[in-house]
Coordinates of C-alpha atoms and ligand atoms in Angstrom, one line a residue:
M1 CA -9.6 7.9 -63.0
A2 CA -9.6 8.8 -66.6
A3 CA -10.9 6.8 -69.5
L4 CA -8.6 5.6 -72.2
P5 CA -9.1 7.5 -75.5
V6 CA -11.5 5.8 -77.9
V7 CA -10.4 5.2 -81.5
A8 CA -13.3 4.3 -83.9
V9 CA -12.7 2.4 -87.1
V10 CA -15.3 3.4 -89.7
G11 CA -15.8 2.6 -93.4
R12 CA -17.8 0.7 -95.9
P13 CA -18.3 -3.1 -95.5
N14 CA -15.4 -5.1 -96.8
V15 CA -12.8 -2.4 -96.9
G16 CA -10.9 -4.2 -94.2
K17 CA -12.0 -2.6 -91.0
S18 CA -12.0 -5.8 -89.0
T19 CA -8.7 -6.9 -90.5
L20 CA -7.2 -3.6 -89.4
F21 CA -8.8 -3.8 -86.0
N22 CA -7.3 -7.2 -85.5
R23 CA -3.9 -6.1 -86.6
I24 CA -4.0 -3.1 -84.2
L25 CA -4.9 -5.5 -81.3
G26 CA -2.2 -7.8 -82.5
S27 CA -1.8 -11.1 -80.8
R28 CA -3.5 -10.0 -77.6
T29 CA -6.1 -12.6 -77.0
A30 CA -9.3 -11.6 -75.3
I31 CA -10.8 -13.7 -72.6
V32 CA -14.1 -13.3 -74.3
E33 CA -12.9 -15.3 -77.3
D34 CA -11.9 -18.2 -75.2
R35 CA -14.8 -18.3 -72.9
A36 CA -17.9 -17.0 -74.4
R37 CA -19.5 -18.4 -77.4
T38 CA -21.8 -15.3 -77.5
T39 CA -18.9 -13.1 -78.2
R40 CA -17.2 -14.6 -81.2
D41 CA -16.2 -11.3 -82.8
R42 CA -14.5 -8.7 -80.7
L43 CA -15.8 -5.2 -81.2
Y44 CA -13.6 -3.4 -78.6
G45 CA -10.2 -4.0 -77.4
D46 CA -7.3 -2.4 -75.6
A47 CA -4.4 -1.5 -77.8
E48 CA -1.0 -0.1 -77.2
W49 CA 1.4 1.6 -79.5
N50 CA 4.6 3.5 -78.6
G51 CA 3.6 3.1 -75.0
R52 CA 0.3 4.8 -75.5
R53 CA -2.9 2.9 -74.6
F54 CA -6.2 3.4 -76.3
V55 CA -9.4 1.5 -77.0
V56 CA -10.2 0.5 -80.6
V57 CA -13.8 0.0 -81.7
D58 CA -14.7 -1.8 -84.9
T59 CA -17.9 0.1 -85.7
G60 CA -18.7 -2.3 -88.5
G61 CA -19.2 -5.0 -86.0
L62 CA -21.8 -2.9 -84.3
E63 CA -24.1 -3.3 -87.3
I64 CA -27.4 -4.7 -86.2
E65 CA -29.7 -4.2 -89.1
P66 CA -28.2 -5.9 -92.1
G67 CA -31.0 -4.6 -94.2
D68 CA -29.7 -1.1 -94.3
T69 CA -28.1 0.2 -97.4
I70 CA -24.3 0.6 -97.4
E71 CA -24.6 4.3 -97.5
A72 CA -26.9 4.4 -94.5
R73 CA -24.6 2.0 -92.5
V74 CA -21.5 3.9 -93.1
Q75 CA -23.2 7.2 -92.3
E76 CA -24.4 5.9 -89.1
Q77 CA -21.0 4.7 -88.1
A78 CA -19.6 8.1 -88.9
R79 CA -22.2 9.8 -86.7
V80 CA -21.5 7.6 -83.8
A81 CA -17.7 8.1 -84.2
I82 CA -18.2 11.9 -84.4
A83 CA -20.2 11.9 -81.3
E84 CA -18.0 9.8 -79.1
A85 CA -14.6 9.0 -80.5
D86 CA -11.3 10.7 -79.7
A87 CA -9.9 9.8 -83.0
I88 CA -11.3 8.2 -86.2
L89 CA -9.7 5.8 -88.6
F90 CA -11.6 6.1 -91.8
V91 CA -10.8 3.0 -93.9
V92 CA -11.2 3.1 -97.7
D93 CA -10.3 0.4 -100.3
A94 CA -7.5 1.1 -102.8
A95 CA -8.6 -2.0 -104.8
A96 CA -12.2 -0.8 -105.2
G97 CA -11.3 2.8 -105.5
L98 CA -13.4 5.8 -104.4
T99 CA -17.1 5.2 -104.1
P100 CA -20.1 7.4 -103.5
A101 CA -20.5 5.9 -100.0
D102 CA -16.9 6.9 -99.2
E103 CA -17.7 10.4 -100.3
E104 CA -20.8 10.6 -98.2
A105 CA -19.1 9.3 -95.1
A106 CA -16.3 11.8 -95.8
N107 CA -18.7 14.7 -95.9
L108 CA -19.9 13.8 -92.4
L109 CA -16.4 13.1 -91.0
R110 CA -15.0 16.4 -92.2
R111 CA -17.2 18.0 -89.5
A112 CA -15.7 15.8 -86.7
K113 CA -13.8 17.6 -83.9
A114 CA -11.8 14.5 -83.4
P115 CA -8.9 14.0 -85.8
V116 CA -9.7 11.8 -88.8
L117 CA -7.0 9.6 -90.4
V118 CA -7.7 8.2 -93.8
A119 CA -6.3 4.7 -94.1
V120 CA -6.2 3.5 -97.7
N121 CA -6.3 -0.2 -97.3
K122 CA -5.4 -3.1 -99.6
A123 CA -2.4 -1.1 -100.8
D124 CA -0.6 -4.4 -100.9
N125 CA 2.0 -3.3 -103.4
E126 CA 3.4 -0.1 -105.0
K127 CA 1.0 -0.2 -107.9
R128 CA -2.0 -0.2 -105.5
E129 CA -0.4 2.4 -103.4
L130 CA -0.2 4.7 -106.4
E131 CA -3.8 4.0 -107.3
G132 CA -4.7 4.8 -103.8
A133 CA -3.6 8.4 -104.4
E134 CA -7.1 9.1 -105.7
F135 CA -8.3 9.3 -102.1
Y136 CA -6.6 12.7 -101.7
A137 CA -9.7 13.9 -103.5
L138 CA -11.5 13.4 -100.2
G139 CA -9.8 16.5 -99.0
W140 CA -7.5 15.4 -96.2
D141 CA -3.9 16.6 -96.3
E142 CA -2.6 13.2 -95.6
T143 CA -3.7 9.7 -96.5
Y144 CA -2.1 6.5 -95.2
P145 CA -1.6 3.7 -97.6
I146 CA -1.7 0.4 -95.7
S147 CA -2.2 -3.3 -96.1
A148 CA -4.1 -4.4 -93.0
A149 CA -3.8 -8.0 -94.1
H150 CA 0.0 -7.9 -94.5
G151 CA 0.9 -5.2 -92.1
R152 CA 2.4 -2.9 -94.7
G153 CA 2.2 0.8 -93.6
T154 CA 0.3 0.1 -90.4
G155 CA 3.2 1.2 -88.3
D156 CA 3.2 4.7 -89.8
L157 CA -0.5 4.9 -89.5
L158 CA -0.4 4.0 -85.8
D159 CA 2.5 6.5 -85.3
A160 CA 0.3 9.2 -86.7
L161 CA -2.7 8.0 -84.7
V162 CA -0.9 8.1 -81.4
W163 CA 0.3 11.6 -82.2
A164 CA -3.3 12.7 -82.9
L165 CA -4.7 11.4 -79.6
P166 CA -5.5 13.9 -76.9
P167 CA -2.7 14.3 -74.3
E168 CA -2.3 11.5 -71.8
S169 CA -4.1 12.0 -68.5
A170 CA -2.2 12.3 -65.2
E171 CA -3.9 9.2 -64.0
E172 CA -2.7 7.2 -67.0
I173 CA 0.9 8.5 -66.4
A174 CA 0.6 7.5 -62.7
R175 CA -0.7 4.1 -63.6
K176 CA 2.2 3.5 -66.0
D177 CA 4.7 4.5 -63.3
R178 CA 3.1 1.9 -61.0
E179 CA 3.2 -0.7 -63.7
R180 CA 6.8 0.0 -64.5
E181 CA 7.7 -0.3 -60.9
A182 CA 5.8 -3.5 -60.6
D183 CA 7.5 -4.8 -63.7
A184 CA 11.0 -3.9 -62.5
W185 CA 10.2 -5.5 -59.1
A186 CA 8.9 -8.7 -60.6
R187 CA 12.0 -8.9 -62.8
D188 CA 14.2 -8.4 -59.8
M189 CA 12.2 -11.0 -58.0
A190 CA 12.5 -13.4 -60.9
A191 CA 16.2 -12.8 -61.2
G192 CA 16.7 -13.5 -57.5
R193 CA 17.8 -9.9 -56.8
I194 CA 15.3 -9.3 -54.1
A195 CA 13.5 -12.5 -53.1
P196 CA 15.3 -13.6 -49.9
I197 CA 14.0 -17.1 -50.0
E198 CA 16.3 -20.1 -50.5
T199 CA 16.8 -21.8 -53.9
G200 CA 14.4 -24.6 -54.6
T201 CA 10.7 -24.7 -54.0
L202 CA 8.8 -23.5 -51.1
D203 CA 8.0 -26.5 -48.9
A204 CA 4.6 -27.1 -47.5
D205 CA 6.3 -26.9 -44.1
G206 CA 8.5 -24.0 -45.1
D207 CA 9.7 -22.5 -41.9
E208 CA 8.6 -19.2 -40.4
D209 CA 11.8 -17.4 -41.4
D210 CA 11.3 -18.0 -45.0
E211 CA 7.7 -16.8 -45.0
E212 CA 8.6 -13.6 -43.1
A213 CA 11.5 -13.1 -45.5
V214 CA 9.3 -13.3 -48.5
D215 CA 6.9 -10.9 -46.9
D216 CA 9.7 -8.5 -46.3
A217 CA 10.7 -8.6 -50.0
S218 CA 7.2 -8.0 -51.3
A219 CA 6.4 -5.5 -48.6
L220 CA 9.5 -3.6 -49.6
A221 CA 8.4 -3.4 -53.2
S222 CA 4.7 -3.0 -52.8
R223 CA 4.5 -0.6 -49.9
R224 CA 4.6 2.3 -52.3
W225 CA 1.9 1.1 -54.5
D226 CA -0.3 0.3 -51.5
A227 CA 0.3 3.8 -50.2
A228 CA -0.6 5.2 -53.6
I229 CA -3.8 3.1 -53.7
A230 CA -4.7 4.0 -50.2
A231 CA -4.2 7.7 -50.8
E232 CA -6.3 7.4 -53.9
S233 CA -9.0 5.5 -52.1
E234 CA -9.3 8.2 -49.4
T235 CA -9.6 11.1 -51.8
S236 CA -11.7 9.4 -54.4
P237 CA -14.8 7.4 -53.4
A238 CA -16.0 4.3 -55.1
A239 CA -16.8 5.2 -58.7
I240 CA -19.7 3.2 -60.1
A241 CA -20.9 3.2 -63.7
F242 CA -24.3 1.9 -64.9
V243 CA -24.1 0.4 -68.3
G244 CA -26.5 -1.6 -70.5
R245 CA -28.5 -1.3 -73.7
P246 CA -31.0 1.5 -74.2
N247 CA -34.3 1.0 -72.4
V248 CA -33.2 -1.8 -70.1
G249 CA -34.0 0.5 -67.2
K250 CA -30.8 2.3 -66.3
S251 CA -32.4 5.7 -65.8
S252 CA -35.3 4.2 -63.8
L253 CA -32.7 2.5 -61.6
L254 CA -30.8 5.7 -61.2
N255 CA -33.9 7.6 -60.4
A256 CA -35.0 5.0 -57.9
L257 CA -31.6 5.3 -56.2
L258 CA -31.5 9.1 -56.2
G259 CA -35.2 9.4 -55.4
E260 CA -35.2 8.0 -51.9
D261 CA -34.0 11.0 -49.9
R262 CA -30.4 10.6 -51.0
A263 CA -28.3 13.5 -50.3
I264 CA -26.6 14.4 -53.6
V265 CA -23.4 15.9 -52.6
S266 CA -22.5 17.4 -55.9
E267 CA -22.7 17.0 -59.6
T268 CA -19.5 17.6 -61.5
P269 CA -18.8 17.5 -65.2
G270 CA -16.9 14.4 -66.0
T271 CA -14.0 14.3 -68.4
T272 CA -16.0 12.8 -71.3
R273 CA -17.9 15.2 -73.5
D274 CA -21.1 16.2 -71.7
A275 CA -20.7 13.5 -69.1
T276 CA -21.9 14.4 -65.6
D277 CA -21.0 12.5 -62.5
T278 CA -23.1 12.5 -59.4
R279 CA -21.5 12.3 -56.0
L280 CA -23.8 11.0 -53.2
A281 CA -23.8 9.8 -49.7
W282 CA -24.7 6.2 -49.2
G283 CA -24.8 5.0 -45.7
R284 CA -21.4 5.8 -44.3
S285 CA -19.8 5.8 -47.7
E286 CA -19.7 8.4 -50.3
I287 CA -19.9 7.2 -53.9
V288 CA -19.7 8.7 -57.3
L289 CA -22.1 7.6 -60.1
I290 CA -20.3 7.9 -63.4
D291 CA -21.7 9.7 -66.4
T292 CA -25.2 10.1 -65.1
A293 CA -25.9 12.6 -67.9
G294 CA -25.9 9.7 -70.3
I295 CA -28.6 7.8 -68.4
R296 CA -30.6 10.4 -66.6
R297 CA -33.1 11.2 -69.2
R298 CA -36.0 9.0 -68.6
G299 CA -38.8 8.3 -71.0
K300 CA -38.1 8.9 -74.7
V301 CA -34.8 7.2 -75.3
A302 CA -34.1 6.7 -78.9
S303 CA -33.8 3.0 -79.6
G304 CA -32.5 1.1 -82.6
P305 CA -29.0 0.4 -83.8
A306 CA -27.8 4.0 -83.8
A307 CA -28.8 4.6 -80.2
E308 CA -27.3 1.2 -79.3
R309 CA -23.9 2.0 -80.9
Y310 CA -23.9 5.4 -79.4
S311 CA -24.6 4.0 -75.9
T312 CA -21.9 1.3 -76.2
L313 CA -19.2 3.8 -77.1
R314 CA -20.3 6.0 -74.2
A315 CA -20.3 3.0 -71.9
L316 CA -16.7 2.2 -72.8
K317 CA -15.7 5.6 -71.5
A318 CA -17.8 5.3 -68.4
I319 CA -16.3 1.9 -67.7
G320 CA -12.8 3.3 -68.1
R321 CA -13.4 5.8 -65.3
A322 CA -15.2 3.4 -62.9
D323 CA -14.1 1.1 -60.2
V324 CA -17.2 -1.0 -60.5
A325 CA -19.6 -1.3 -63.4
V326 CA -23.3 -2.3 -62.9
L327 CA -24.4 -4.1 -66.1
V328 CA -28.1 -3.7 -66.3
I329 CA -29.8 -6.3 -68.4
D330 CA -33.4 -6.9 -69.2
A331 CA -35.0 -10.0 -67.8
V332 CA -36.9 -10.6 -71.0
D333 CA -34.1 -10.2 -73.5
G334 CA -31.5 -11.7 -71.2
L335 CA -27.9 -11.2 -71.7
T336 CA -27.5 -10.4 -75.4
A337 CA -24.4 -10.6 -77.4
Q338 CA -24.0 -6.9 -77.1
D339 CA -24.2 -7.2 -73.3
A340 CA -21.6 -9.9 -73.4
H341 CA -19.3 -7.7 -75.4
V342 CA -19.5 -4.9 -72.9
A343 CA -19.1 -7.4 -70.0
G344 CA -16.0 -8.7 -71.7
Y345 CA -14.6 -5.2 -71.9
I346 CA -15.3 -4.7 -68.2
V347 CA -13.3 -7.8 -67.4
E348 CA -10.5 -6.8 -69.7
E349 CA -10.3 -3.5 -68.0
G350 CA -10.2 -5.2 -64.6
R351 CA -13.2 -3.4 -63.3
G352 CA -15.6 -4.8 -60.7
L353 CA -18.9 -6.1 -62.0
V354 CA -22.5 -6.5 -60.8
V355 CA -25.0 -7.9 -63.1
A356 CA -28.4 -6.4 -62.4
V357 CA -31.4 -8.1 -64.0
N358 CA -34.2 -5.6 -64.3
K359 CA -37.9 -6.0 -65.0
W360 CA -38.1 -9.1 -62.9
D361 CA -41.5 -10.7 -63.7
L362 CA -40.7 -13.9 -65.5
G363 CA -41.9 -17.4 -65.4
R364 CA -38.4 -18.7 -64.8
T365 CA -37.1 -18.8 -61.3
F366 CA -34.1 -16.6 -60.5
D367 CA -31.8 -19.6 -59.9
Q368 CA -32.6 -20.9 -63.4
Y369 CA -31.8 -17.5 -64.8
V370 CA -28.5 -17.2 -63.0
E371 CA -27.6 -20.7 -64.1
W372 CA -28.4 -19.7 -67.7
I373 CA -26.1 -16.7 -67.5
R374 CA -23.3 -18.8 -65.9
N375 CA -23.5 -21.3 -68.8
E376 CA -23.8 -18.6 -71.5
V377 CA -21.0 -16.4 -70.3
P378 CA -18.8 -18.4 -68.0
F379 CA -16.1 -15.7 -67.9
L380 CA -18.5 -13.7 -65.7
D381 CA -18.8 -16.3 -63.0
F382 CA -17.0 -14.1 -60.5
A383 CA -19.7 -11.4 -60.7
P384 CA -22.8 -11.4 -58.5
V385 CA -26.2 -11.4 -60.3
V386 CA -29.1 -9.6 -58.6
S387 CA -32.6 -9.3 -59.7
I388 CA -34.1 -5.8 -59.3
S389 CA -37.1 -3.8 -60.2
A390 CA -36.2 -0.3 -61.0
K391 CA -39.9 0.5 -61.2
T392 CA -40.8 -0.6 -57.6
G393 CA -37.4 0.1 -56.2
Q394 CA -37.1 -3.5 -55.2
R395 CA -33.5 -4.4 -54.2
V396 CA -32.0 -1.4 -56.0
G397 CA -30.0 -0.5 -52.8
R398 CA -28.5 -3.9 -52.8
V399 CA -26.9 -3.1 -56.1
L400 CA -25.0 -0.2 -54.6
E401 CA -24.1 -2.1 -51.5
L402 CA -22.6 -4.9 -53.6
A403 CA -20.7 -2.4 -55.7
I404 CA -19.2 -0.9 -52.6
D405 CA -18.2 -4.3 -51.3
I406 CA -16.6 -5.1 -54.7
W407 CA -14.8 -1.8 -54.5
G408 CA -13.2 -3.1 -51.3
E409 CA -12.5 -6.5 -52.7
R410 CA -10.7 -5.0 -55.7
R411 CA -8.3 -3.3 -53.3
R412 CA -7.6 -6.3 -51.0
R413 CA -4.1 -7.6 -50.6
V414 CA -3.2 -11.2 -49.6
P415 CA -0.1 -11.7 -47.4
T416 CA 2.6 -13.5 -49.4
A417 CA 3.0 -16.2 -46.8
E418 CA -0.7 -17.1 -47.0
L419 CA -0.7 -17.0 -50.7
N420 CA 2.2 -19.4 -50.9
R421 CA 0.6 -21.8 -48.5
L422 CA -2.3 -21.9 -51.0
V423 CA 0.0 -22.4 -54.0
V424 CA 1.7 -25.3 -52.3
A425 CA -1.6 -26.9 -51.3
A426 CA -3.0 -26.4 -54.7
G427 CA 0.0 -28.0 -56.3
Q428 CA -0.3 -30.9 -54.0
R429 CA -3.9 -31.4 -54.9
Q430 CA -3.3 -31.1 -58.6
T431 CA 0.0 -30.8 -60.5
P432 CA 0.1 -28.6 -63.6
P433 CA -0.6 -30.7 -66.7
L434 CA 2.1 -31.6 -69.1
V435 CA 2.4 -29.2 -72.0
K436 CA 4.5 -30.5 -74.9
G437 CA 6.1 -33.1 -72.7
R438 CA 7.1 -30.5 -70.1
R439 CA 5.6 -30.1 -66.7
P440 CA 5.9 -26.6 -65.3
K441 CA 6.7 -26.1 -61.7
I442 CA 5.5 -23.2 -59.7
F443 CA 7.9 -22.0 -57.1
Y444 CA 6.3 -19.1 -55.4
A445 CA 3.8 -16.4 -55.9
T446 CA 3.1 -12.9 -54.7
Q447 CA 0.5 -10.3 -55.2
A448 CA 2.0 -7.5 -57.2
A449 CA -0.9 -5.1 -57.4
V450 CA -4.5 -4.3 -56.3
A451 CA -7.4 -2.8 -58.3
P452 CA -7.6 -5.4 -59.8
P453 CA -5.8 -7.9 -57.6
T454 CA -2.8 -9.1 -59.7
F455 CA -0.8 -12.2 -58.8
V456 CA 2.6 -13.1 -60.1
F457 CA 3.5 -16.8 -60.2
F458 CA 7.2 -17.7 -60.6
A459 CA 7.7 -20.9 -62.4
N460 CA 10.4 -22.9 -64.2
D461 CA 8.6 -22.8 -67.5
A462 CA 6.0 -20.1 -67.2
G463 CA 5.0 -20.3 -70.9
S464 CA 3.8 -23.8 -70.5
V465 CA 1.3 -23.3 -67.7
H466 CA -1.9 -24.5 -69.3
F467 CA -4.9 -22.3 -69.5
S468 CA -6.9 -24.9 -67.4
Y469 CA -4.3 -24.7 -64.7
R470 CA -4.5 -20.9 -64.6
R471 CA -8.3 -21.3 -64.2
Y472 CA -7.7 -23.9 -61.4
L473 CA -5.4 -21.5 -59.5
E474 CA -7.8 -18.6 -60.0
N475 CA -10.6 -20.8 -58.5
R476 CA -8.4 -21.8 -55.6
L477 CA -7.6 -18.1 -55.0
R478 CA -11.3 -17.2 -55.1
D479 CA -12.2 -20.1 -52.8
A480 CA -9.6 -19.0 -50.3
F481 CA -9.8 -15.3 -50.5
G482 CA -13.1 -14.3 -52.0
F483 CA -12.6 -11.4 -54.4
L484 CA -16.3 -11.3 -55.1
G485 CA -17.2 -9.3 -58.1
T486 CA -13.7 -8.4 -59.2
P487 CA -11.6 -9.8 -62.0
I488 CA -8.2 -11.1 -60.8
R489 CA -5.1 -11.3 -62.9
L490 CA -2.6 -14.1 -62.9
I491 CA 0.7 -13.5 -64.4
F492 CA 3.3 -16.3 -64.9
R493 CA 7.0 -15.5 -65.1
D494 CA 10.0 -17.6 -65.6
R495 CA 12.3 -17.7 -62.6
S496 CA 15.5 -16.5 -64.2
A497 CA 18.7 -18.4 -64.5
I498 CA 20.8 -15.2 -64.3
K499 CA 23.3 -15.4 -61.5
L500 CA 23.6 -12.1 -59.8
P501 CA 25.7 -10.7 -57.0
R502 CA 24.1 -10.8 -53.6
R503 CA 22.1 -7.8 -52.7
R504 CA 20.7 -6.9 -49.4
T505 CA 17.1 -5.9 -48.9
A506 CA 16.7 -2.5 -47.4
K507 CA 14.6 -3.7 -44.5
G508 CA 15.9 -7.1 -43.2
G509 CA 19.4 -6.9 -44.6
R510 CA 19.2 -10.5 -45.5
A511 CA 21.3 -11.5 -48.4
R512 CA 20.1 -14.3 -50.7
K513 CA 21.6 -16.7 -53.0
A514 CA 21.0 -16.3 -56.7
V515 CA 18.3 -18.6 -57.9
A516 CA 19.1 -21.1 -60.5
G517 CA 16.3 -21.9 -62.9
K518 CA 15.4 -22.0 -66.6
G519 CA 14.5 -19.3 -69.0
T520 CA 15.0 -15.6 -69.0
G521 CA 11.6 -14.2 -68.3
A522 CA 11.9 -11.8 -71.2
R523 CA 9.1 -13.5 -72.9
N524 CA 6.7 -12.6 -70.2
T525 CA 7.6 -9.0 -69.5
R526 CA 4.3 -7.8 -71.1
A527 CA 2.1 -10.5 -69.7
R528 CA -0.3 -8.0 -68.2
R529 CA -3.4 -9.5 -69.8
T530 CA -2.9 -13.1 -68.8
A531 CA -5.8 -13.3 -66.3
Ligands
LIG1 P1 -14.8 -5.0 -93.0 O1 -16.1 -5.4 -93.6 O2 -14.5 -3.6 -93.3 O3 -14.6 -5.4 -91.6 O4 -13.7 -5.9 -93.9 P2 -12.9 -7.2 -93.5 O5 -11.8 -6.9 -92.5 O6 -13.8 -8.3 -93.1 O7 -12.1 -7.5 -94.9 C1 -12.9 -7.7 -96.1 C2 -12.0 -8.5 -97.0 O8 -10.9 -7.8 -97.5 C3 -11.5 -9.8 -96.4 O9 -11.6 -10.8 -97.4 C4 -10.1 -9.5 -96.1 O10 -9.3 -10.6 -96.2 C5 -9.7 -8.5 -97.2 N1 -8.6 -7.6 -96.8 C6 -8.5 -6.9 -95.7 N2 -7.4 -6.2 -95.7 C7 -6.8 -6.4 -96.8 C8 -5.5 -6.0 -97.4 O11 -4.8 -5.2 -96.8 N3 -5.2 -6.4 -98.6 C9 -6.0 -7.3 -99.3 N4 -5.6 -7.7 -100.5 N5 -7.2 -7.8 -98.8 C10 -7.5 -7.3 -97.6
LIG2 MG1 -16.0 -6.2 -90.2

């Protein structure tokens, strides 16, 4: 697995970094916004432009010590970006003009190996755009006048950014192919081209034939992805990343794990700059610990805001390459806002998660502690929480065992017939709430992908399935099928009204009637992030 490229947004306070960041992320809403009050502002997010995915980081949001001078803050951002980013958006302010802090940041950024794009923000009109020409003095061949607030020029900036990114990894290309196939298949299913079930809803007592038929259709479409996943699982063992703030005990934990007679199979350089992965035998499994170079050094770990920002950027890359992330938190500090941000990112990326609470010697009982976490960050309620002591080695093995279990859960597939029995039963227990006077009806569902498990629900009015009902269905799925420690995605699609000629499925040769329904489904073609 390869991590997505990281794009860092740097610049003085108030130049419009956060505004640009939000514009790049567009209307994509993050789960963290809805569900965690500890993570009001997003710092990282997945973005996509011209089919290229990348992670954007608002380095301004990482500021921890507000007492620092502006110069010191922007220099620190620049250093972090130089160390870990694959591309840098250097934002300056056309209204304020060139300032000494801009110049100092530029002096640092000129040394970056990663490409730097100078975004001259607040160029809201032509006059400002002309004024912004003074930023050529910073020495870059090109500057990009933009208005982050109004969207002026941001398309050109993103075009240039995507060009400047390192080439797309083979894994990313393969992932896209799978996604495209899943998309085409879901469209076919929605349009009635491949689902050989009769019009109307699936009855609670839907007969055997129908169930088999639905299974045929999904099996037909999903066999290839399953094969791809299975092949990948065989060749690449569970990849586990340890993340967390500096000094929470990641290296002690790692050393405790590697210390007890573990056969280290190999250490290979990872794809990230100076990242090293450690492959080791664990019971009958083989696992890969991601980017151990970043956490190996015990003892003197630089702390403070700079170290923290550095470690978060590094963590993003590690998470991007992992199947399961172990978020190590400190029992004393608890789950900080910074931890919640990283956790939110893990969920967005669809990685498995174990929360390991280290330095376990508190007055509070563990149950109270877990309850506190559940209340504070309810979007993590799928993840197991374990208390460990990296120092004494207490329960450290449990962390890896859980991670390996989660690796399996992430790859589990639910048979379509079973899934639809659950959907029917769930609908009988609780009908979807009215949204703007309309009550959506869910006809059937199927699991479109694994890692993370992704379910597509076909409904007559997919857009009006309320968030609370999505949560309800997610909970029913978890009650019935487990999926411990892995995020699951729920995608809702309109069952299409398009009448199509009958088509035979390759396997069963059963023709089906075109399904009559409402909507076109077009609205939801990019609904990947619904869960
Ligand atoms: P940050 O501190 O760099 O993250 O800056 P913010 O994104 O918080 O923006 C600072 C201020 O500049 C806010 O009041 C924004 O509304 C404003 N701003 C951001 N982008 C633009 C823009 O393109 N044009 C104008 N006129 N104002 C902007
Ligand atoms: Mg900001």
